[in-house]
mmCIF file of C-alpha atoms and ligand atoms in Angstrom:
data_model
loop_
_atom_site.group_PDB
_atom_site.id
_atom_site.type_symbol
_atom_site.label_atom_id
_atom_site.label_comp_id
_atom_site.label_asym_id
_atom_site.label_seq_id
_atom_site.Cartn_x
_atom_site.Cartn_y
_atom_site.Cartn_z
ATOM 1 C CA MET A 1 127.247 -80.882 2.847
ATOM 2 C CA THR A 2 128.993 -84.023 2.237
ATOM 3 C CA ALA A 3 132.366 -84.689 0.840
ATOM 4 C CA ARG A 4 133.370 -85.044 -3.060
ATOM 5 C CA ILE A 5 134.426 -88.724 -3.312
ATOM 6 C CA ILE A 6 137.514 -89.252 -5.282
ATOM 7 C CA ASP A 7 137.325 -91.706 -7.737
ATOM 8 C CA GLY A 8 140.154 -93.776 -7.561
ATOM 9 C CA LYS A 9 139.193 -96.272 -10.068
ATOM 10 C CA ALA A 10 138.347 -93.910 -12.558
ATOM 11 C CA HIS A 11 141.665 -92.051 -12.022
ATOM 12 C CA ALA A 12 143.778 -95.363 -12.331
ATOM 13 C CA ALA A 13 142.138 -96.422 -15.373
ATOM 14 C CA ALA A 14 142.788 -93.019 -16.951
ATOM 15 C CA LEU A 15 146.304 -93.173 -16.111
ATOM 16 C CA ARG A 16 146.675 -96.640 -17.203
ATOM 17 C CA GLY A 17 144.990 -95.763 -20.651
ATOM 18 C CA ARG A 18 147.754 -92.863 -20.685
ATOM 19 C CA VAL A 19 150.660 -94.982 -19.887
ATOM 20 C CA ALA A 20 149.176 -97.676 -22.677
ATOM 21 C CA THR A 21 149.135 -94.601 -25.229
ATOM 22 C CA ALA A 22 152.679 -93.683 -24.378
ATOM 23 C CA VAL A 23 153.917 -97.046 -24.561
ATOM 24 C CA ALA A 24 152.333 -97.481 -27.938
ATOM 25 C CA ALA A 25 154.548 -94.495 -29.023
ATOM 26 C CA PHE A 26 157.450 -95.730 -27.011
ATOM 27 C CA ARG A 27 157.360 -99.017 -29.074
ATOM 28 C CA ALA A 28 156.856 -97.448 -32.246
ATOM 29 C CA VAL A 29 160.288 -95.221 -31.717
ATOM 30 C CA THR A 30 162.409 -97.922 -30.080
ATOM 31 C CA GLY A 31 161.156 -100.981 -31.619
ATOM 32 C CA ARG A 32 160.539 -102.715 -28.317
ATOM 33 C CA ALA A 33 158.300 -102.950 -25.397
ATOM 34 C CA PRO A 34 159.090 -101.868 -22.092
ATOM 35 C CA GLY A 35 159.749 -105.035 -19.709
ATOM 36 C CA LEU A 36 158.595 -105.481 -16.071
ATOM 37 C CA ALA A 37 159.834 -108.427 -14.311
ATOM 38 C CA VAL A 38 158.008 -109.431 -10.896
ATOM 39 C CA VAL A 39 159.302 -111.755 -8.531
ATOM 40 C CA LEU A 40 157.544 -113.723 -6.318
ATOM 41 C CA VAL A 41 159.054 -115.963 -3.413
ATOM 42 C CA GLY A 42 156.468 -118.510 -2.298
ATOM 43 C CA GLU A 43 152.752 -119.070 -1.929
ATOM 44 C CA ASP A 44 151.245 -116.201 0.285
ATOM 45 C CA ALA A 45 147.989 -115.676 -0.864
ATOM 46 C CA ALA A 46 147.453 -112.030 -0.879
ATOM 47 C CA SER A 47 150.918 -111.674 -2.568
ATOM 48 C CA SER A 48 149.801 -114.071 -5.483
ATOM 49 C CA VAL A 49 146.777 -112.002 -6.363
ATOM 50 C CA TYR A 50 148.924 -108.720 -6.477
ATOM 51 C CA VAL A 51 151.164 -110.342 -8.465
ATOM 52 C CA ARG A 52 148.746 -111.704 -11.014
ATOM 53 C CA SER A 53 147.146 -108.125 -11.320
ATOM 54 C CA LYS A 54 150.310 -106.545 -11.950
ATOM 55 C CA ASN A 55 151.049 -109.359 -14.923
ATOM 56 C CA ARG A 56 147.513 -108.357 -16.327
ATOM 57 C CA ALA A 57 148.011 -104.614 -16.140
ATOM 58 C CA THR A 58 151.487 -105.064 -17.679
ATOM 59 C CA GLY A 59 149.757 -106.613 -20.673
ATOM 60 C CA GLU A 60 147.385 -104.051 -20.804
ATOM 61 C CA ALA A 61 149.550 -101.350 -20.853
ATOM 62 C CA GLY A 62 151.569 -102.915 -23.956
ATOM 63 C CA MET A 63 154.670 -103.925 -21.897
ATOM 64 C CA ARG A 64 156.353 -107.431 -21.559
ATOM 65 C CA GLY A 65 156.196 -109.030 -18.166
ATOM 66 C CA PHE A 66 158.599 -111.294 -16.613
ATOM 67 C CA GLU A 67 157.384 -113.634 -14.008
ATOM 68 C CA HIS A 68 159.373 -115.207 -11.664
ATOM 69 C CA ARG A 69 157.635 -117.248 -9.162
ATOM 70 C CA LEU A 70 160.315 -119.037 -6.552
ATOM 71 C CA PRO A 71 159.437 -121.972 -4.163
ATOM 72 C CA ALA A 72 158.922 -120.465 -0.329
ATOM 73 C CA ASP A 73 162.341 -122.463 0.354
ATOM 74 C CA THR A 74 164.704 -120.321 -2.079
ATOM 75 C CA SER A 75 167.706 -119.114 -0.461
ATOM 76 C CA GLU A 76 168.940 -115.341 -0.382
ATOM 77 C CA ALA A 77 171.890 -116.218 -2.647
ATOM 78 C CA ASP A 78 169.533 -117.875 -5.323
ATOM 79 C CA LEU A 79 167.216 -114.766 -5.135
ATOM 80 C CA LEU A 80 170.237 -112.585 -5.347
ATOM 81 C CA ALA A 81 171.446 -114.376 -8.678
ATOM 82 C CA LEU A 82 168.198 -113.806 -10.371
ATOM 83 C CA ILE A 83 168.317 -110.173 -9.364
ATOM 84 C CA ASP A 84 171.656 -110.043 -10.853
ATOM 85 C CA ARG A 85 170.418 -111.701 -14.026
ATOM 86 C CA LEU A 86 167.724 -109.218 -14.137
ATOM 87 C CA ASN A 87 169.814 -106.406 -13.705
ATOM 88 C CA ALA A 88 172.062 -107.437 -16.514
ATOM 89 C CA ASP A 89 168.879 -107.930 -18.726
ATOM 90 C CA PRO A 90 168.619 -105.342 -21.568
ATOM 91 C CA ALA A 91 164.824 -106.302 -22.061
ATOM 92 C CA VAL A 92 164.129 -105.634 -18.190
ATOM 93 C CA ASP A 93 163.349 -102.036 -17.358
ATOM 94 C CA GLY A 94 161.792 -102.497 -14.077
ATOM 95 C CA ILE A 95 162.230 -105.118 -11.330
ATOM 96 C CA LEU A 96 159.651 -105.680 -8.542
ATOM 97 C CA VAL A 97 160.345 -108.262 -5.517
ATOM 98 C CA GLN A 98 156.691 -108.884 -3.997
ATOM 99 C CA LEU A 99 157.123 -108.426 -0.135
ATOM 100 C CA PRO A 100 156.855 -109.887 2.286
ATOM 101 C CA LEU A 101 159.705 -112.504 1.720
ATOM 102 C CA PRO A 102 160.092 -115.664 3.407
ATOM 103 C CA ALA A 103 162.146 -115.347 7.089
ATOM 104 C CA GLN A 104 165.441 -116.937 5.447
ATOM 105 C CA ILE A 105 165.946 -113.766 3.088
ATOM 106 C CA ASP A 106 166.958 -110.473 4.056
ATOM 107 C CA ALA A 107 164.479 -108.048 2.484
ATOM 108 C CA ASP A 108 167.068 -105.136 2.705
ATOM 109 C CA ALA A 109 169.743 -106.940 0.929
ATOM 110 C CA VAL A 110 167.532 -107.987 -1.788
ATOM 111 C CA ILE A 111 166.213 -104.383 -2.284
ATOM 112 C CA THR A 112 169.895 -102.707 -2.111
ATOM 113 C CA ARG A 113 170.897 -105.395 -4.985
ATOM 114 C CA ILE A 114 168.283 -104.291 -7.641
ATOM 115 C CA ASP A 115 169.800 -101.641 -9.803
ATOM 116 C CA PRO A 116 168.584 -98.196 -8.654
ATOM 117 C CA ASP A 117 167.697 -97.224 -12.397
ATOM 118 C CA LYS A 118 165.515 -100.477 -12.548
ATOM 119 C CA ASP A 119 164.169 -99.759 -9.029
ATOM 120 C CA VAL A 120 160.307 -98.951 -10.150
ATOM 121 C CA ASP A 121 159.085 -99.654 -6.473
ATOM 122 C CA GLY A 122 161.618 -96.733 -5.237
ATOM 123 C CA PHE A 123 162.603 -98.651 -2.030
ATOM 124 C CA HIS A 124 166.251 -98.843 -3.054
ATOM 125 C CA PRO A 125 168.163 -96.444 -0.666
ATOM 126 C CA VAL A 126 169.414 -94.717 -3.499
ATOM 127 C CA ASN A 127 165.958 -93.666 -4.563
ATOM 128 C CA VAL A 128 164.974 -92.718 -1.229
ATOM 129 C CA GLY A 129 167.839 -90.337 -1.260
ATOM 130 C CA ARG A 130 167.085 -89.070 -4.514
ATOM 131 C CA LEU A 131 163.407 -88.279 -3.433
ATOM 132 C CA ALA A 132 164.890 -86.095 -0.409
ATOM 133 C CA SER A 133 167.343 -84.525 -2.619
ATOM 134 C CA GLY A 134 164.796 -83.766 -5.277
ATOM 135 C CA LEU A 135 166.751 -85.633 -8.155
ATOM 136 C CA ALA A 136 164.772 -87.921 -10.800
ATOM 137 C CA GLY A 137 164.329 -91.419 -9.526
ATOM 138 C CA PHE A 138 161.594 -93.529 -8.605
ATOM 139 C CA VAL A 139 158.956 -92.923 -6.144
ATOM 140 C CA PRO A 140 157.073 -95.704 -4.575
ATOM 141 C CA CYS A 141 153.700 -96.195 -6.490
ATOM 142 C CA THR A 142 151.094 -95.704 -3.448
ATOM 143 C CA PRO A 143 152.285 -92.289 -2.146
ATOM 144 C CA LEU A 144 152.826 -91.171 -5.860
ATOM 145 C CA GLY A 145 149.180 -92.269 -6.499
ATOM 146 C CA CYS A 146 148.124 -90.302 -3.380
ATOM 147 C CA LEU A 147 149.705 -87.163 -4.931
ATOM 148 C CA MET A 148 147.914 -87.655 -8.267
ATOM 149 C CA LEU A 149 144.687 -87.829 -6.629
ATOM 150 C CA LEU A 150 145.480 -84.765 -4.380
ATOM 151 C CA LYS A 151 146.537 -82.879 -7.740
ATOM 152 C CA GLY A 152 143.223 -83.703 -9.056
ATOM 153 C CA VAL A 153 141.489 -82.383 -6.288
ATOM 154 C CA ALA A 154 143.822 -79.047 -6.297
ATOM 155 C CA LEU A 155 146.131 -78.576 -8.870
ATOM 156 C CA SER A 156 148.443 -76.384 -6.169
ATOM 157 C CA LEU A 157 149.105 -77.693 -2.756
ATOM 158 C CA SER A 158 151.555 -74.804 -2.337
ATOM 159 C CA GLY A 159 151.256 -73.407 1.523
ATOM 160 C CA LEU A 160 148.736 -76.235 2.684
ATOM 161 C CA ASP A 161 149.050 -77.714 6.008
ATOM 162 C CA ALA A 162 149.298 -81.426 5.652
ATOM 163 C CA VAL A 163 149.232 -84.324 8.285
ATOM 164 C CA VAL A 164 150.534 -87.815 7.426
ATOM 165 C CA VAL A 165 149.599 -90.420 9.666
ATOM 166 C CA GLY A 166 152.075 -93.205 9.658
ATOM 167 C CA ARG A 167 155.866 -93.346 8.999
ATOM 168 C CA SER A 168 156.492 -96.173 7.146
ATOM 169 C CA ALA A 169 159.250 -96.446 4.567
ATOM 170 C CA ILE A 170 156.788 -97.316 1.715
ATOM 171 C CA VAL A 171 154.020 -95.022 2.519
ATOM 172 C CA GLY A 172 154.472 -92.344 5.171
ATOM 173 C CA LYS A 173 157.813 -91.133 4.726
ATOM 174 C CA PRO A 174 157.756 -90.813 1.038
ATOM 175 C CA MET A 175 154.460 -89.101 1.219
ATOM 176 C CA ALA A 176 155.707 -86.553 3.668
ATOM 177 C CA GLN A 177 158.620 -85.929 1.137
ATOM 178 C CA LEU A 178 156.189 -85.295 -1.852
ATOM 179 C CA LEU A 179 154.280 -83.081 -0.173
ATOM 180 C CA LEU A 180 157.000 -81.115 1.036
ATOM 181 C CA ALA A 181 158.448 -81.025 -2.631
ATOM 182 C CA GLU A 182 154.788 -79.557 -3.399
ATOM 183 C CA SER A 183 155.360 -76.816 -0.727
ATOM 184 C CA CYS A 184 152.843 -78.167 2.021
ATOM 185 C CA THR A 185 153.983 -77.564 5.734
ATOM 186 C CA VAL A 186 154.087 -81.168 6.574
ATOM 187 C CA THR A 187 153.613 -82.948 9.890
ATOM 188 C CA ILE A 188 154.471 -86.735 9.996
ATOM 189 C CA ALA A 189 152.276 -88.517 13.239
ATOM 190 C CA HIS A 190 152.694 -91.993 13.973
ATOM 191 C CA SER A 191 151.860 -94.289 16.967
ATOM 192 C CA ARG A 192 153.703 -92.101 19.563
ATOM 193 C CA THR A 193 152.331 -88.782 18.521
ATOM 194 C CA ARG A 194 150.650 -86.856 21.345
ATOM 195 C CA ASP A 195 147.089 -85.396 20.796
ATOM 196 C CA LEU A 196 146.898 -87.048 17.323
ATOM 197 C CA PRO A 197 143.290 -85.751 16.722
ATOM 198 C CA GLY A 198 144.244 -82.192 17.484
ATOM 199 C CA ARG A 199 147.226 -82.479 14.840
ATOM 200 C CA VAL A 200 144.915 -84.002 12.186
ATOM 201 C CA ARG A 201 142.392 -81.059 13.048
ATOM 202 C CA GLN A 202 144.992 -78.349 11.672
ATOM 203 C CA ALA A 203 145.505 -80.034 8.208
ATOM 204 C CA ASP A 204 144.114 -79.055 5.078
ATOM 205 C CA VAL A 205 145.119 -82.411 3.746
ATOM 206 C CA VAL A 206 145.114 -85.704 5.929
ATOM 207 C CA VAL A 207 146.808 -88.747 4.410
ATOM 208 C CA ALA A 208 146.009 -91.759 6.680
ATOM 209 C CA ALA A 209 148.466 -94.776 6.294
ATOM 210 C CA VAL A 210 148.227 -96.480 9.479
ATOM 211 C CA GLY A 211 146.756 -99.887 9.332
ATOM 212 C CA VAL A 212 144.156 -99.286 12.200
ATOM 213 C CA PRO A 213 140.438 -99.658 11.035
ATOM 214 C CA GLY A 214 138.810 -96.398 11.237
ATOM 215 C CA LEU A 215 141.157 -94.735 13.523
ATOM 216 C CA VAL A 216 140.698 -91.097 11.973
ATOM 217 C CA LYS A 217 137.153 -90.040 13.219
ATOM 218 C CA GLY A 218 134.900 -87.424 11.576
ATOM 219 C CA ASP A 219 135.319 -84.748 14.348
ATOM 220 C CA TRP A 220 139.387 -85.052 13.812
ATOM 221 C CA ILE A 221 138.684 -83.347 10.581
ATOM 222 C CA LYS A 222 138.904 -79.760 9.679
ATOM 223 C CA PRO A 223 135.884 -78.904 7.785
ATOM 224 C CA GLY A 224 136.599 -79.059 3.814
ATOM 225 C CA ALA A 225 139.795 -80.728 4.280
ATOM 226 C CA THR A 226 140.804 -83.239 1.444
ATOM 227 C CA VAL A 227 141.095 -86.827 2.984
ATOM 228 C CA ILE A 228 143.345 -89.586 1.457
ATOM 229 C CA ASP A 229 142.867 -93.178 3.135
ATOM 230 C CA VAL A 230 145.566 -95.362 2.025
ATOM 231 C CA GLY A 231 144.667 -98.129 4.577
ATOM 232 C CA ILE A 232 143.341 -101.375 3.479
ATOM 233 C CA ASN A 233 141.925 -103.454 6.695
ATOM 234 C CA ARG A 234 139.812 -106.485 6.158
ATOM 235 C CA ILE A 235 136.965 -106.794 8.911
ATOM 236 C CA VAL A 236 135.461 -110.232 9.590
ATOM 237 C CA ARG A 237 132.239 -110.093 11.209
ATOM 238 C CA ALA A 238 130.804 -112.354 13.884
ATOM 239 C CA ASP A 239 128.591 -113.978 10.962
ATOM 240 C CA GLY A 240 131.798 -114.522 8.928
ATOM 241 C CA SER A 241 131.249 -112.044 6.565
ATOM 242 C CA SER A 242 133.898 -109.591 5.746
ATOM 243 C CA SER A 243 134.722 -106.376 4.091
ATOM 244 C CA LEU A 244 137.475 -103.939 3.311
ATOM 245 C CA VAL A 245 137.988 -100.651 5.318
ATOM 246 C CA GLY A 246 140.177 -97.818 5.483
ATOM 247 C CA ASP A 247 142.033 -95.927 8.309
ATOM 248 C CA VAL A 248 139.367 -93.301 8.178
ATOM 249 C CA ASP A 249 135.999 -93.545 9.513
ATOM 250 C CA PHE A 250 134.440 -92.953 6.483
ATOM 251 C CA ALA A 251 130.790 -92.498 7.623
ATOM 252 C CA SER A 252 131.751 -89.644 10.053
ATOM 253 C CA ALA A 253 134.502 -88.097 7.729
ATOM 254 C CA VAL A 254 132.280 -87.611 4.674
ATOM 255 C CA GLN A 255 130.029 -85.157 6.630
ATOM 256 C CA VAL A 256 133.125 -82.819 7.304
ATOM 257 C CA ALA A 257 135.887 -83.638 4.429
ATOM 258 C CA GLY A 258 135.761 -81.401 1.218
ATOM 259 C CA ALA A 259 137.107 -84.480 -0.587
ATOM 260 C CA ILE A 260 137.697 -87.918 0.492
ATOM 261 C CA THR A 261 139.048 -91.178 -1.166
ATOM 262 C CA PRO A 262 136.714 -94.465 -0.449
ATOM 263 C CA VAL A 263 138.024 -97.735 0.898
ATOM 264 C CA PRO A 264 137.907 -99.935 -1.746
ATOM 265 C CA GLY A 265 137.977 -97.907 -4.629
ATOM 266 C CA GLY A 266 140.243 -94.754 -3.521
ATOM 267 C CA VAL A 267 144.264 -95.394 -3.344
ATOM 268 C CA GLY A 268 144.189 -98.892 -4.004
ATOM 269 C CA PRO A 269 144.024 -98.961 -7.835
ATOM 270 C CA MET A 270 146.385 -96.183 -8.205
ATOM 271 C CA THR A 271 149.282 -98.102 -6.957
ATOM 272 C CA ILE A 272 149.269 -100.681 -10.097
ATOM 273 C CA ALA A 273 148.622 -97.911 -12.061
ATOM 274 C CA CYS A 274 151.881 -95.890 -10.981
ATOM 275 C CA LEU A 275 153.921 -98.919 -11.152
ATOM 276 C CA MET A 276 152.799 -99.106 -14.914
ATOM 277 C CA ARG A 277 153.745 -95.767 -15.103
ATOM 278 C CA ASN A 278 157.064 -95.992 -13.706
ATOM 279 C CA ALA A 279 158.078 -98.872 -15.627
ATOM 280 C CA TYR A 280 157.221 -96.653 -18.644
ATOM 281 C CA VAL A 281 159.476 -94.058 -17.417
ATOM 282 C CA SER A 282 162.245 -96.341 -16.637
ATOM 283 C CA ALA A 283 162.362 -97.750 -20.375
ATOM 284 C CA CYS A 284 162.493 -94.251 -21.630
ATOM 285 C CA ARG A 285 165.091 -93.192 -19.297
ATOM 286 C CA ARG A 286 166.989 -96.196 -20.350
ATOM 287 C CA GLU A 287 166.928 -95.932 -24.019
ATOM 288 C CA GLY A 288 167.199 -92.116 -23.845
ATOM 289 C CA ALA A 289 163.566 -91.443 -25.575
ATOM 290 C CA ALA A 290 161.553 -88.511 -24.033
ATOM 291 C CA ILE A 291 158.952 -89.097 -21.785
ATOM 292 C CA ASP A 292 155.346 -88.153 -22.494
ATOM 293 C CA PRO A 293 154.498 -85.526 -20.007
ATOM 294 C CA ARG A 294 150.674 -86.040 -20.403
ATOM 295 C CA VAL A 295 151.418 -89.322 -18.628
ATOM 296 C CA ASP A 296 151.537 -87.424 -15.372
ATOM 297 C CA ALA A 297 149.902 -84.182 -16.591
ATOM 298 C CA PRO A 298 146.846 -84.819 -18.406
ATOM 299 C CA GLU A 299 145.274 -82.019 -20.225
ATOM 300 C CA ASP A 300 141.946 -83.031 -18.997
ATOM 301 C CA GLY A 301 143.167 -82.689 -15.235
ATOM 302 C CA GLY A 302 143.089 -86.542 -14.544
ATOM 303 C CA ALA A 303 139.889 -88.849 -14.747
HETATM 304 P P1 NAD B 401 153.174 -100.000 8.666
HETATM 305 O O1 NAD B 401 152.588 -100.920 9.494
HETATM 306 O O2 NAD B 401 154.561 -100.114 8.047
HETATM 307 O O3 NAD B 401 153.109 -98.529 9.477
HETATM 308 C C1 NAD B 401 152.088 -97.997 9.862
HETATM 309 C C2 NAD B 401 152.319 -96.784 10.631
HETATM 310 O O4 NAD B 401 151.355 -96.194 11.514
HETATM 311 C C3 NAD B 401 153.368 -96.690 11.516
HETATM 312 O O5 NAD B 401 154.540 -95.676 11.067
HETATM 313 C C4 NAD B 401 152.991 -96.729 12.887
HETATM 314 O O6 NAD B 401 153.855 -95.606 13.653
HETATM 315 C C5 NAD B 401 151.604 -95.689 12.733
HETATM 316 N N1 NAD B 401 150.735 -96.261 13.577
HETATM 317 C C6 NAD B 401 150.262 -97.040 14.213
HETATM 318 N N2 NAD B 401 149.028 -97.444 14.926
HETATM 319 C C7 NAD B 401 149.271 -95.874 15.077
HETATM 320 C C8 NAD B 401 147.907 -95.173 16.093
HETATM 321 N N3 NAD B 401 147.151 -95.958 16.809
HETATM 322 N N4 NAD B 401 148.092 -93.907 15.819
HETATM 323 C C9 NAD B 401 149.202 -93.200 14.882
HETATM 324 N N5 NAD B 401 149.744 -93.969 13.946
HETATM 325 C C10 NAD B 401 150.091 -95.365 14.125
HETATM 326 O O7 NAD B 401 152.240 -99.876 7.625
HETATM 327 P P2 NAD B 401 152.091 -99.342 5.787
HETATM 328 O O8 NAD B 401 152.679 -100.587 5.110
HETATM 329 O O9 NAD B 401 152.567 -98.042 5.837
HETATM 330 O O10 NAD B 401 150.548 -99.617 5.606
HETATM 331 C C11 NAD B 401 149.644 -98.784 6.143
HETATM 332 C C12 NAD B 401 148.156 -98.964 5.681
HETATM 333 O O11 NAD B 401 148.094 -98.639 4.255
HETATM 334 C C13 NAD B 401 147.617 -100.528 5.846
HETATM 335 O O12 NAD B 401 146.422 -100.660 6.225
HETATM 336 C C14 NAD B 401 148.121 -100.919 4.557
HETATM 337 O O13 NAD B 401 147.483 -102.140 4.095
HETATM 338 C C15 NAD B 401 147.785 -100.057 3.567
HETATM 339 N N6 NAD B 401 148.187 -99.833 2.485
HETATM 340 C C16 NAD B 401 147.792 -99.961 1.007
HETATM 341 C C17 NAD B 401 148.406 -99.696 -0.079
HETATM 342 C C18 NAD B 401 147.591 -99.636 -1.131
HETATM 343 O O14 NAD B 401 148.076 -99.962 -2.229
HETATM 344 N N7 NAD B 401 146.234 -98.947 -1.130
HETATM 345 C C19 NAD B 401 149.743 -100.007 -0.073
HETATM 346 C C20 NAD B 401 150.646 -100.038 1.130
HETATM 347 C C21 NAD B 401 149.963 -99.803 2.285
#
């Protein structure tokens, strides 16, 4: 038996389609498009690619994109002043500052300056607290996408044992909160965890967000478990060719798991789709408009 492959590309395309439909209805009711501002400081090549894809997705969803590209030597004060302008701009529903930021800028100062009700990345401490408290806020896009993929496999996660490998603020910790809210019994594992293979073997749901290529092996996986691989690691071979691999050793894990995300084509495409979803939700909240429930809970179950 080999695992069912969870098609993140198809799930993401379906989510983006549902967001576009909901945005069209929002525009008809309010007479304006949701607006998403993306701020990029410096010339980091990977960040530039992400920002371009986010802008393309914003346009495809029928939303307005406001792109701000600032030079690498921008001061923290100038960036904070831009955030203040975006916070005050009624046409802007969501603000995203692409990380990492250059060394002269304190990322925490920038994140905490964003209006929590426009913080579509969900990184502001107020949104971290809302997630922990079970209040409506914004959930970071990558773990939100992982949860949607998990719900496409099993509608209820209640009572399942889940192990999240990785405790970062942008993936591991919010992922654990989301799984707890779904009534999973959650273990957060990290670089100091003892007997990581033994912990992972207990889990019905494994989420790997580590940044170590192929760390999680097939013989760590409980037969039939669902495995979500967040890792995006570029491997460069001796001949100079390169490819992307996840944090899970896919070839061995696919033999044991019940369902598994591939890399690429698993979690990755869901992140931008969830950003579009968060921007739409923000616009609805700010206008007092109803959020179309089919955006998150499609009648066809997902992809
Ligand atoms: P991070 O470096 O901030 O955190 C990594 C975590 O893994 C840490 O908590 C650390 O304790 C843990 N860890 C490190 N080595 C370990 C080991 N040997 N055993 C157990 N735990 C270990 O990384 P991050 O930002 O959470 O990203 C993790 C991975 O996910 C990276 O590959 C990143 O590129 C990828 N990522 C993908 C997306 C996406 O859209 N798909 C988004 C964000 C991050």
